Amino acid sequence: MDTTKSVWLPEQASTFANSVDWAFNLYLWISVAFFAIIVVLIAYFVVKYARKRPDQLATAQIVHNTFLETTWTAIPLIIVMALFVVGMKGYWNMRVAPSNAMQVDVTGRKWAWSFDYPKEGVSTDTLVVPVHQPVRLRMTSTDVIHSFFIPAFRTKADVIPGRYHSLWFEATKTGVFQVFCTQYCGTNHSYMWTAVKVVTPDEFQAWVAAAADPSKGKTPAEFGEILYSQKGCVACHTVDGSTGIGPTWKGIWGISVPLEDGRSVTVDEAYVKKSMNEPATDVVKGFQPIMPPFQGVLSDKEEDALVAYIQSLK
Amino acid sequence: MTAHVHDNINYLKTSKGLKSWLTTVDHKRIGLMYLASILVFFITGGLYALLFRLELWTPNKDFLSVDQYNNFFTMHGVIMVFLVVVPGIPGALGNFVLPLQIGAKDLAFPKLNLTSLYLYWLGAILAVISLLAGHADSGWTFYAPYSLSKNPAVMWMLTAAFLLGFSSILTGLNFIVTIHKMRAPGMTWFRMPLFIWALYATAIMQVFATPVLGITLILMLVENFFHIGIFDPALGGDPILMQHFFWFYSHPAVYIIVVPAFGIASELIATFSKKEIFGYKFIAFSSVAITVIGFLVWGHHMFVAGQSEVADTIFSFLTFFTAIPSAIKVFNWTTTLYKGSIELRTPMLYGLQVLFNFTIGGLTGIILAILSVDIHLHDTYFVVSHFHYVAMGTTMIAFIGGIHYWWPKMTGRMYNEVVGKFASLLVFVGFNTVFFPQLIMGSQGSPRRYYHYLPDFQIFHQISTIGIIILAVGLFTALINLLMSLRRAPDAPQNPWGARTLEWEFAETPPVLFNFKETPVVTHGPYEFAKEGA
Ligand SMILES: [Cu+2]
Ligand SMILES: [Cu+2]
């Protein structure tokens, strides 16, 4: 049983969580008190001053009371100004990453996340970070606005095409924590999930070593299968024959596909590579030209692996 | 006034036939036509909500596809915002009540008033075309670059919202001029009912903020058609700029939505307590104060959108000031009940619900101004719940309360009181069952606009879905109850509630064509009730 989870708030797993939750709970109790006072007063007045005879009048006509009015203006004013300071302090802390933060580049695209570690030279589709290590995410999107939200870390930031937006955190415990996209981004917005895996520093080093060459010890088709989910093809293409946002990959190798412009092409290595790099040139009949171009995103080795994987899907 | 014979009969009977309604310039008939249209769209928007809430019964697909779901929440949002809550109270009740409450024969520009209604209808037609043109799926916020995807349905929607904005501006203009120029003798500013003050503040916002919406929507259309590079980052545009524009309108729009409701709540609470409203001037001025502050806080919708930390801080600071007038209003209404003679008629039950719901809506808004906490809550169900406590729990409930309050004046009929009370109870329970669980689900981290969700959140969704069924039954009962009264012979007395405002004290039920047989002379304030023994 996780003790940091409460009725109102999820588990805490970053250095921000405490201060955010503290402010939240402080406010929660203040508002419960206000609410209770108001509701009790209303209920009491409604019962006590209920009209008993049809022609009954009010027993007093009070229009104004300076003492009351000053008090109930001053008290909320003081409270909200205090809240402002609390919130501002917490927020500035969230925005300024420590200088020793480890950097990870995050790319959002419909409807998948990918993470590149510039220093370690590895890429992944699940964020892996060491515990007790400040991490700074430098985020951008290749299509529309997304938003990167880690509830257990109490932080989020929009991921915007055409610019970088950053976010930092320091995880306080190991475990796997949910990541959501929280900026509506179209059809599969609510499937655009991933996770942050917080590990010990040793585990992190071991992971980096293994991730540095993900193709190691794998056949090209096996590597292609990994890339299929890692590069986000899975969001639009199925491998079981059902139609998704894009055509399925099952059983397409070698067949002839009709295109939007009336031509048809045979699915071979050249066509598949062209589809990845400039998908808008040969648009498959019955589909929208919405596939993002992967030119420059995929290395030659990765392209070959994806081709091999598609070829293997009989 | 050399009155035509017809001028002295009830406005519903002066002329007959569809054409007489479609070409009328009588503010009362225009108000009723608004009312009917707005109720139609309220039901439509509500059905969308009912359907997607049912879909959310389980975390995965039940009976709607993901694209249908995205389309449904978009339609729900666009319809409810642009066709229901923004035009709602001013268009329907404001139109009907405003001239009556200040002792005027009509609005200052009756033809312009009819134009507003036609623009509203035109906007509504475009929204329907959008439905036929495909799946609008941008959400009511139309964020770029997603909304720049050349989806024809989205473009029809943008055009619809644009026309509706115009309608809103013209109504606002009409109200401002009428309030300034057409008050009856003796109707000083401080004898105006608080509903009028509220409509006045709202009108100012309509006139000043809505043009920005218009510009934004035009720029979006231009961007869609000509690819200039205004908001689309792929063309060198700035999507954040679009958000600034959008919220520069849409934050004041929150007050366009809620301030009229404050006005109605004040009428209901004072009248059914037979009490002078506590702090009249404060309530009047706070409506205006909120208008001014409301223009300066739009950036609080963008704390995670990548604006500068300094901007975030300033917007947070200013936002807290909106809390003060709102809090004081709640205290004023509560204090008004003290030592009153309180009668729990149907409209009053809605008035008290407004007080209850708005307290929650306001309190859950203040927490979103706390910067560090907002980062966590932004774009979760917490926000969804917060604005429904305001737009539905405050505005729509006040609207429904107002309809029950002015129904006898509009139609000449009393509805069944027992059924009315019962319906209002269902509405109260239903509404809170829908939205309270969403606060918890949101602070637990459940994002909004999610078709597919974590199984942990299922229980909250299910309670919420049960709530909407109760709410729907309640609203439907209220509607049937009102409609049933139309089958009866006119039976409403001139002033069934013993109110002190002109529309009840001076105008007949229902009023004559030009409202009053002779110009009323105002000699007392709107809530000057006597007290026991005096
Ligand atoms: Cu998304
Ligand atoms: Cu706002």
Coordinates of N, CA and C in Angstrom, one line a residue, chain B residues 139-307:
Chain B
G139 N -12.3 20.2 -30.6 CA -12.6 20.8 -29.3 C -13.1 22.2 -29.5
W140 N -13.8 22.7 -28.5 CA -14.4 24.1 -28.7 C -13.3 25.1 -28.7
T141 N -12.1 24.7 -28.3 CA -11.0 25.7 -28.1 C -10.2 25.9 -29.4
F142 N -10.4 25.0 -30.4 CA -9.8 25.2 -31.8 C -8.3 25.5 -31.8
Y143 N -7.6 24.8 -30.9 CA -6.1 25.1 -30.9 C -5.4 24.8 -32.2
A144 N -4.6 25.7 -32.6 CA -3.7 25.5 -33.7 C -2.5 24.7 -33.3
P145 N -1.8 24.0 -34.1 CA -2.1 23.8 -35.5 C -3.1 22.6 -35.8
Y146 N -3.6 22.0 -34.7 CA -4.5 20.9 -34.9 C -5.7 21.3 -35.8
S147 N -6.3 22.5 -35.4 CA -7.5 22.9 -36.1 C -7.2 23.4 -37.5
L148 N -5.9 23.5 -37.9 CA -5.6 24.0 -39.2 C -5.5 22.8 -40.2
S149 N -6.1 21.7 -39.9 CA -5.9 20.5 -40.7 C -6.8 20.5 -41.9
K150 N -7.4 21.7 -42.3 CA -8.3 21.7 -43.4 C -9.5 20.8 -43.4
N151 N -9.9 20.5 -42.2 CA -11.1 19.7 -42.0 C -12.3 20.6 -42.3
P152 N -13.1 20.4 -43.3 CA -14.2 21.3 -43.7 C -15.1 21.5 -42.5
A153 N -15.4 20.5 -41.7 CA -16.3 20.6 -40.6 C -15.8 21.6 -39.6
V154 N -14.5 21.6 -39.4 CA -14.0 22.6 -38.4 C -14.1 24.0 -39.0
M155 N -13.9 24.2 -40.3 CA -14.0 25.5 -40.9 C -15.5 26.0 -40.8
W156 N -16.4 25.2 -41.0 CA -17.8 25.6 -40.9 C -18.1 26.0 -39.4
M157 N -17.5 25.3 -38.5 CA -17.7 25.6 -37.1 C -17.1 27.0 -36.8
L158 N -15.9 27.3 -37.3 CA -15.3 28.6 -37.1 C -16.2 29.7 -37.6
T159 N -16.7 29.5 -38.8 CA -17.6 30.5 -39.4 C -18.8 30.7 -38.5
A160 N -19.4 29.6 -38.0 CA -20.5 29.6 -37.2 C -20.2 30.5 -35.9
A161 N -19.1 30.2 -35.3 CA -18.8 30.9 -34.1 C -18.6 32.4 -34.4
F162 N -18.0 32.7 -35.5 CA -17.8 34.0 -35.9 C -19.2 34.8 -36.0
L163 N -20.2 34.2 -36.6 CA -21.5 34.9 -36.7 C -22.1 35.0 -35.4
L164 N -22.0 34.0 -34.6 CA -22.6 34.0 -33.2 C -22.0 35.1 -32.4
G165 N -20.7 35.4 -32.7 CA -20.0 36.5 -32.0 C -20.7 37.8 -32.4
F166 N -20.9 38.0 -33.7 CA -21.6 39.2 -34.1 C -22.9 39.4 -33.4
S167 N -23.7 38.3 -33.4 CA -25.0 38.4 -32.7 C -24.8 38.9 -31.3
S168 N -23.8 38.4 -30.6 CA -23.6 38.7 -29.2 C -23.2 40.2 -29.1
I169 N -22.3 40.7 -30.0 CA -21.9 42.1 -30.0 C -23.2 43.0 -30.1
L170 N -24.0 42.7 -31.1 CA -25.2 43.6 -31.3 C -26.1 43.6 -30.1
T171 N -26.3 42.4 -29.5 CA -27.1 42.4 -28.3 C -26.5 43.3 -27.2
G172 N -25.2 43.2 -27.0 CA -24.6 44.0 -26.0 C -24.8 45.4 -26.2
L173 N -24.5 45.8 -27.5 CA -24.7 47.3 -27.8 C -26.1 47.8 -27.5
N174 N -27.0 47.0 -27.9 CA -28.4 47.3 -27.7 C -28.7 47.5 -26.2
F175 N -28.2 46.6 -25.4 CA -28.5 46.7 -24.0 C -27.8 47.9 -23.4
I176 N -26.6 48.2 -23.8 CA -25.9 49.3 -23.1 C -26.7 50.6 -23.4
V177 N -27.1 50.8 -24.7 CA -27.8 52.0 -25.0 C -29.1 52.1 -24.3
T178 N -29.8 51.0 -24.3 CA -31.1 51.0 -23.6 C -31.0 51.3 -22.1
I179 N -30.0 50.7 -21.5 CA -29.9 51.0 -20.0 C -29.5 52.5 -19.8
H180 N -28.7 53.0 -20.7 CA -28.3 54.4 -20.5 C -29.5 55.4 -20.8
K181 N -30.2 55.1 -21.8 CA -31.1 56.1 -22.3 C -32.6 55.9 -22.1
M182 N -33.0 54.7 -21.7 CA -34.5 54.4 -21.7 C -35.1 54.1 -20.4
R183 N -34.4 54.4 -19.3 CA -35.0 54.1 -18.0 C -36.2 55.0 -17.7
A184 N -37.2 54.5 -17.0 CA -38.4 55.3 -16.7 C -38.1 56.4 -15.7
P185 N -38.9 57.4 -15.7 CA -38.7 58.4 -14.7 C -38.6 57.8 -13.3
G186 N -37.6 58.3 -12.5 CA -37.4 57.8 -11.2 C -36.5 56.5 -11.1
M187 N -36.2 55.9 -12.3 CA -35.4 54.7 -12.3 C -33.9 55.2 -12.3
T188 N -33.4 55.5 -11.1 CA -32.0 56.0 -11.1 C -31.1 54.7 -11.2
W189 N -29.8 55.0 -11.3 CA -28.9 53.8 -11.5 C -29.0 52.9 -10.3
F190 N -29.1 53.5 -9.1 CA -29.2 52.6 -7.9 C -30.5 52.1 -7.6
R191 N -31.5 52.4 -8.4 CA -32.8 51.7 -8.3 C -32.9 50.6 -9.3
M192 N -31.9 50.4 -10.1 CA -32.0 49.4 -11.1 C -31.9 48.0 -10.4
P193 N -32.7 47.0 -10.8 CA -32.5 45.7 -10.3 C -31.1 45.2 -10.6
L194 N -30.6 44.3 -9.7 CA -29.2 43.8 -10.0 C -29.1 43.0 -11.2
F195 N -30.2 42.4 -11.7 CA -30.2 41.7 -13.0 C -29.8 42.7 -14.1
I196 N -30.2 43.9 -14.0 CA -29.9 45.0 -15.0 C -28.4 45.3 -14.9
W197 N -27.9 45.5 -13.7 CA -26.5 45.8 -13.5 C -25.7 44.6 -14.1
A198 N -26.1 43.4 -13.9 CA -25.4 42.3 -14.4 C -25.4 42.3 -16.0
L199 N -26.6 42.6 -16.5 CA -26.7 42.6 -18.0 C -25.8 43.7 -18.6
Y200 N -25.7 44.8 -17.8 CA -24.9 45.9 -18.2 C -23.4 45.6 -18.3
A201 N -23.0 44.9 -17.2 CA -21.6 44.5 -17.2 C -21.3 43.5 -18.3
T202 N -22.2 42.6 -18.5 CA -22.1 41.6 -19.5 C -22.0 42.2 -20.9
A203 N -22.8 43.2 -21.1 CA -22.9 43.8 -22.4 C -21.6 44.5 -22.7
I204 N -21.0 45.1 -21.7 CA -19.7 45.8 -21.9 C -18.7 44.7 -22.4
M205 N -18.7 43.6 -21.7 CA -17.7 42.6 -22.2 C -18.0 42.0 -23.5
Q206 N -19.3 41.9 -23.8 CA -19.7 41.4 -25.2 C -19.1 42.3 -26.2
V207 N -19.3 43.6 -26.0 CA -18.9 44.6 -27.0 C -17.4 44.7 -27.1
F208 N -16.6 44.6 -26.0 CA -15.2 44.8 -26.1 C -14.4 43.5 -26.4
A209 N -14.9 42.4 -25.9 CA -14.1 41.2 -26.0 C -14.4 40.4 -27.3
T210 N -15.7 40.4 -27.7 CA -16.0 39.5 -28.8 C -15.3 39.8 -30.1
P211 N -15.1 41.1 -30.4 CA -14.3 41.4 -31.6 C -13.0 40.6 -31.7
V212 N -12.4 40.4 -30.6 CA -11.1 39.7 -30.6 C -11.3 38.3 -31.1
L213 N -12.4 37.7 -30.6 CA -12.8 36.3 -31.1 C -13.0 36.4 -32.6
G214 N -13.7 37.4 -33.1 CA -14.0 37.5 -34.5 C -12.7 37.5 -35.3
I215 N -11.7 38.4 -34.8 CA -10.5 38.5 -35.5 C -9.7 37.2 -35.5
T216 N -9.7 36.5 -34.4 CA -9.0 35.2 -34.3 C -9.6 34.2 -35.3
L217 N -10.9 34.2 -35.3 CA -11.5 33.2 -36.2 C -11.3 33.5 -37.6
I218 N -11.3 34.8 -38.0 CA -11.0 35.1 -39.4 C -9.5 34.7 -39.7
L219 N -8.6 35.0 -38.8 CA -7.2 34.7 -39.1 C -7.1 33.2 -39.2
M220 N -7.9 32.4 -38.4 CA -7.8 31.0 -38.6 C -8.3 30.5 -39.9
L221 N -9.3 31.1 -40.4 CA -9.9 30.8 -41.7 C -8.9 31.2 -42.8
V222 N -8.3 32.3 -42.7 CA -7.3 32.8 -43.7 C -6.1 31.8 -43.7
E223 N -5.7 31.4 -42.5 CA -4.6 30.5 -42.4 C -4.9 29.2 -43.1
N224 N -6.2 28.7 -42.8 CA -6.6 27.5 -43.4 C -6.6 27.5 -44.9
F225 N -7.1 28.6 -45.5 CA -7.2 28.7 -46.9 C -6.0 29.1 -47.7
F226 N -5.3 30.1 -47.1 CA -4.2 30.7 -47.8 C -2.8 30.4 -47.3
H227 N -2.7 29.7 -46.2 CA -1.4 29.3 -45.6 C -0.4 30.4 -45.5
I228 N -0.8 31.4 -44.8 CA 0.0 32.6 -44.6 C 1.2 32.4 -43.7
G229 N 0.9 31.6 -42.6 CA 1.9 31.4 -41.6 C 1.7 32.3 -40.4
I230 N 0.4 32.3 -40.0 CA 0.1 33.2 -38.8 C 0.2 32.3 -37.5
F231 N -0.5 31.2 -37.6 CA -0.5 30.3 -36.4 C 0.2 29.0 -36.6
D232 N 0.4 28.6 -37.9 CA 1.0 27.3 -38.2 C 2.5 27.3 -38.1
P233 N 3.0 26.6 -37.1 CA 4.5 26.6 -37.0 C 5.2 26.1 -38.2
A234 N 4.5 25.2 -39.0 CA 5.2 24.6 -40.2 C 5.4 25.7 -41.2
L235 N 4.7 26.8 -41.1 CA 4.9 27.9 -42.0 C 5.5 29.1 -41.4
G236 N 6.1 28.9 -40.2 CA 6.7 30.0 -39.5 C 5.7 30.7 -38.6
G237 N 4.5 30.3 -38.4 CA 3.5 30.9 -37.6 C 3.7 30.5 -36.1
D238 N 2.9 31.1 -35.3 CA 3.0 30.9 -33.8 C 1.7 30.4 -33.2
P239 N 1.7 29.1 -32.8 CA 0.5 28.5 -32.3 C 0.1 29.1 -30.9
I240 N 1.1 29.6 -30.2 CA 0.8 30.2 -28.9 C 0.1 31.5 -29.0
L241 N 0.4 32.2 -30.1 CA -0.2 33.5 -30.4 C -1.7 33.3 -30.5
M242 N -2.1 32.2 -31.2 CA -3.5 31.8 -31.3 C -4.1 31.6 -29.9
Q243 N -3.4 31.0 -29.0 CA -4.0 30.8 -27.7 C -4.2 32.1 -27.0
H244 N -3.2 33.0 -27.1 CA -3.4 34.3 -26.5 C -4.7 35.0 -27.0
F245 N -4.8 35.0 -28.3 CA -6.0 35.6 -28.9 C -7.3 35.0 -28.4
F246 N -7.2 33.6 -28.4 CA -8.4 32.9 -28.1 C -8.8 33.2 -26.6
W247 N -7.9 33.2 -25.7 CA -8.3 33.4 -24.3 C -8.5 34.8 -24.0
F248 N -8.0 35.7 -24.8 CA -8.3 37.1 -24.6 C -9.8 37.3 -24.7
Y249 N -10.4 36.6 -25.6 CA -11.9 36.6 -25.6 C -12.4 35.6 -24.6
S250 N -11.9 34.4 -24.6 CA -12.6 33.3 -23.9 C -12.5 33.4 -22.4
H251 N -11.5 34.2 -21.8 CA -11.7 34.4 -20.4 C -12.8 35.4 -20.1
P252 N -12.8 36.6 -20.7 CA -14.0 37.4 -20.4 C -15.3 36.7 -20.7
A253 N -15.2 35.8 -21.7 CA -16.5 35.0 -22.0 C -17.0 34.2 -20.8
V254 N -16.0 33.8 -20.0 CA -16.5 33.1 -18.7 C -17.4 34.1 -17.9
Y255 N -17.0 35.4 -17.9 CA -17.8 36.3 -17.2 C -19.1 36.7 -18.0
I256 N -19.0 36.7 -19.3 CA -20.2 36.9 -20.1 C -21.2 35.8 -19.7
I257 N -20.6 34.6 -19.5 CA -21.5 33.5 -19.2 C -22.0 33.6 -17.7
V258 N -21.2 34.0 -16.8 CA -21.6 33.8 -15.4 C -22.2 35.1 -14.8
V259 N -21.8 36.3 -15.2 CA -22.3 37.5 -14.6 C -23.9 37.6 -14.6
P260 N -24.5 37.3 -15.8 CA -26.0 37.4 -15.8 C -26.6 36.4 -14.8
A261 N -25.9 35.3 -14.6 CA -26.4 34.4 -13.6 C -26.4 35.0 -12.2
F262 N -25.4 35.8 -11.9 CA -25.3 36.5 -10.6 C -26.5 37.4 -10.5
G263 N -26.9 38.0 -11.6 CA -28.0 38.9 -11.6 C -29.3 38.2 -11.2
I264 N -29.5 37.1 -11.8 CA -30.7 36.3 -11.6 C -30.7 35.8 -10.1
A265 N -29.6 35.3 -9.7 CA -29.5 34.8 -8.3 C -29.9 35.9 -7.3
S266 N -29.4 37.2 -7.6 CA -29.8 38.3 -6.7 C -31.3 38.5 -6.7
E267 N -31.9 38.5 -7.8 CA -33.4 38.7 -7.9 C -34.1 37.6 -7.1
L268 N -33.7 36.4 -7.3 CA -34.4 35.3 -6.7 C -34.3 35.3 -5.2
I269 N -33.0 35.5 -4.7 CA -32.8 35.4 -3.3 C -33.5 36.6 -2.6
A270 N -33.4 37.8 -3.1 CA -34.0 38.9 -2.5 C -35.5 38.7 -2.4
T271 N -36.1 38.4 -3.6 CA -37.6 38.3 -3.7 C -38.2 37.3 -2.8
F272 N -37.5 36.1 -2.8 CA -38.1 35.0 -2.0 C -37.7 35.0 -0.5
S273 N -36.9 36.0 -0.1 CA -36.7 36.2 1.3 C -37.4 37.5 1.7
K274 N -38.0 38.2 0.8 CA -38.6 39.5 1.1 C -37.7 40.4 1.8
K275 N -36.4 40.4 1.3 CA -35.4 41.1 2.0 C -34.7 42.1 1.0
E276 N -34.4 43.2 1.5 CA -33.5 44.1 0.8 C -32.2 43.3 0.6
I277 N -31.6 43.4 -0.6 CA -30.4 42.6 -0.8 C -29.3 43.3 0.0
F278 N -28.5 42.4 0.6 CA -27.4 42.9 1.4 C -26.3 43.4 0.5
G279 N -25.8 44.6 0.7 CA -24.7 45.1 -0.1 C -25.0 45.3 -1.5
Y280 N -26.2 46.0 -1.8 CA -26.6 46.2 -3.2 C -25.5 46.8 -4.0
K281 N -24.9 47.9 -3.5 CA -23.9 48.7 -4.3 C -22.7 47.8 -4.6
F282 N -22.4 47.0 -3.5 CA -21.2 46.2 -3.8 C -21.5 45.2 -4.9
I283 N -22.6 44.5 -4.8 CA -22.9 43.5 -5.9 C -22.9 44.2 -7.3
A284 N -23.6 45.4 -7.3 CA -23.6 46.1 -8.6 C -22.2 46.4 -9.1
F285 N -21.4 47.0 -8.2 CA -20.1 47.4 -8.7 C -19.2 46.2 -8.9
S286 N -19.4 45.1 -8.1 CA -18.5 44.0 -8.3 C -18.7 43.3 -9.7
S287 N -19.9 43.4 -10.2 CA -20.2 42.9 -11.5 C -19.3 43.7 -12.5
V288 N -19.2 45.0 -12.3 CA -18.4 45.8 -13.2 C -16.9 45.6 -12.9
A289 N -16.6 45.5 -11.7 CA -15.1 45.2 -11.3 C -14.7 43.9 -12.0
I290 N -15.5 42.9 -11.9 CA -15.1 41.6 -12.5 C -14.9 41.8 -14.0
T291 N -15.7 42.7 -14.6 CA -15.5 42.9 -16.0 C -14.1 43.4 -16.3
V292 N -13.7 44.4 -15.5 CA -12.4 45.0 -15.8 C -11.2 43.9 -15.5
I293 N -11.3 43.3 -14.3 CA -10.2 42.3 -14.0 C -10.3 41.2 -15.0
G294 N -11.5 40.9 -15.4 CA -11.7 39.7 -16.3 C -10.9 39.9 -17.6
F295 N -10.6 41.1 -18.0 CA -9.8 41.4 -19.2 C -8.3 41.1 -19.0
L296 N -7.9 41.0 -17.8 CA -6.4 41.0 -17.6 C -5.9 39.7 -17.1
V297 N -6.7 38.6 -17.2 CA -6.2 37.4 -16.6 C -6.2 36.2 -17.6
W298 N -6.3 36.5 -18.9 CA -6.4 35.4 -19.9 C -5.3 34.4 -19.8
G299 N -4.1 34.9 -19.5 CA -2.9 34.0 -19.5 C -2.9 32.9 -18.5
H300 N -3.9 32.9 -17.6 CA -4.0 31.8 -16.6 C -4.4 30.5 -17.3
H301 N -4.8 30.5 -18.5 CA -5.1 29.3 -19.2 C -3.9 28.7 -19.9
M302 N -2.7 29.4 -19.7 CA -1.6 29.0 -20.5 C -0.3 28.8 -19.6
F303 N -0.6 28.4 -18.4 CA 0.6 28.2 -17.5 C 1.5 27.0 -17.9
V304 N 1.0 26.1 -18.7 CA 1.9 25.0 -19.2 C 2.2 25.2 -20.7
A305 N 1.7 26.3 -21.3 CA 1.8 26.4 -22.7 C 3.1 27.0 -23.2
G306 N 4.0 27.4 -22.3 CA 5.3 27.9 -22.7 C 5.3 29.4 -22.8
Q307 N 4.5 30.1 -22.0 CA 4.8 31.6 -21.9 C 5.8 31.8 -20.9

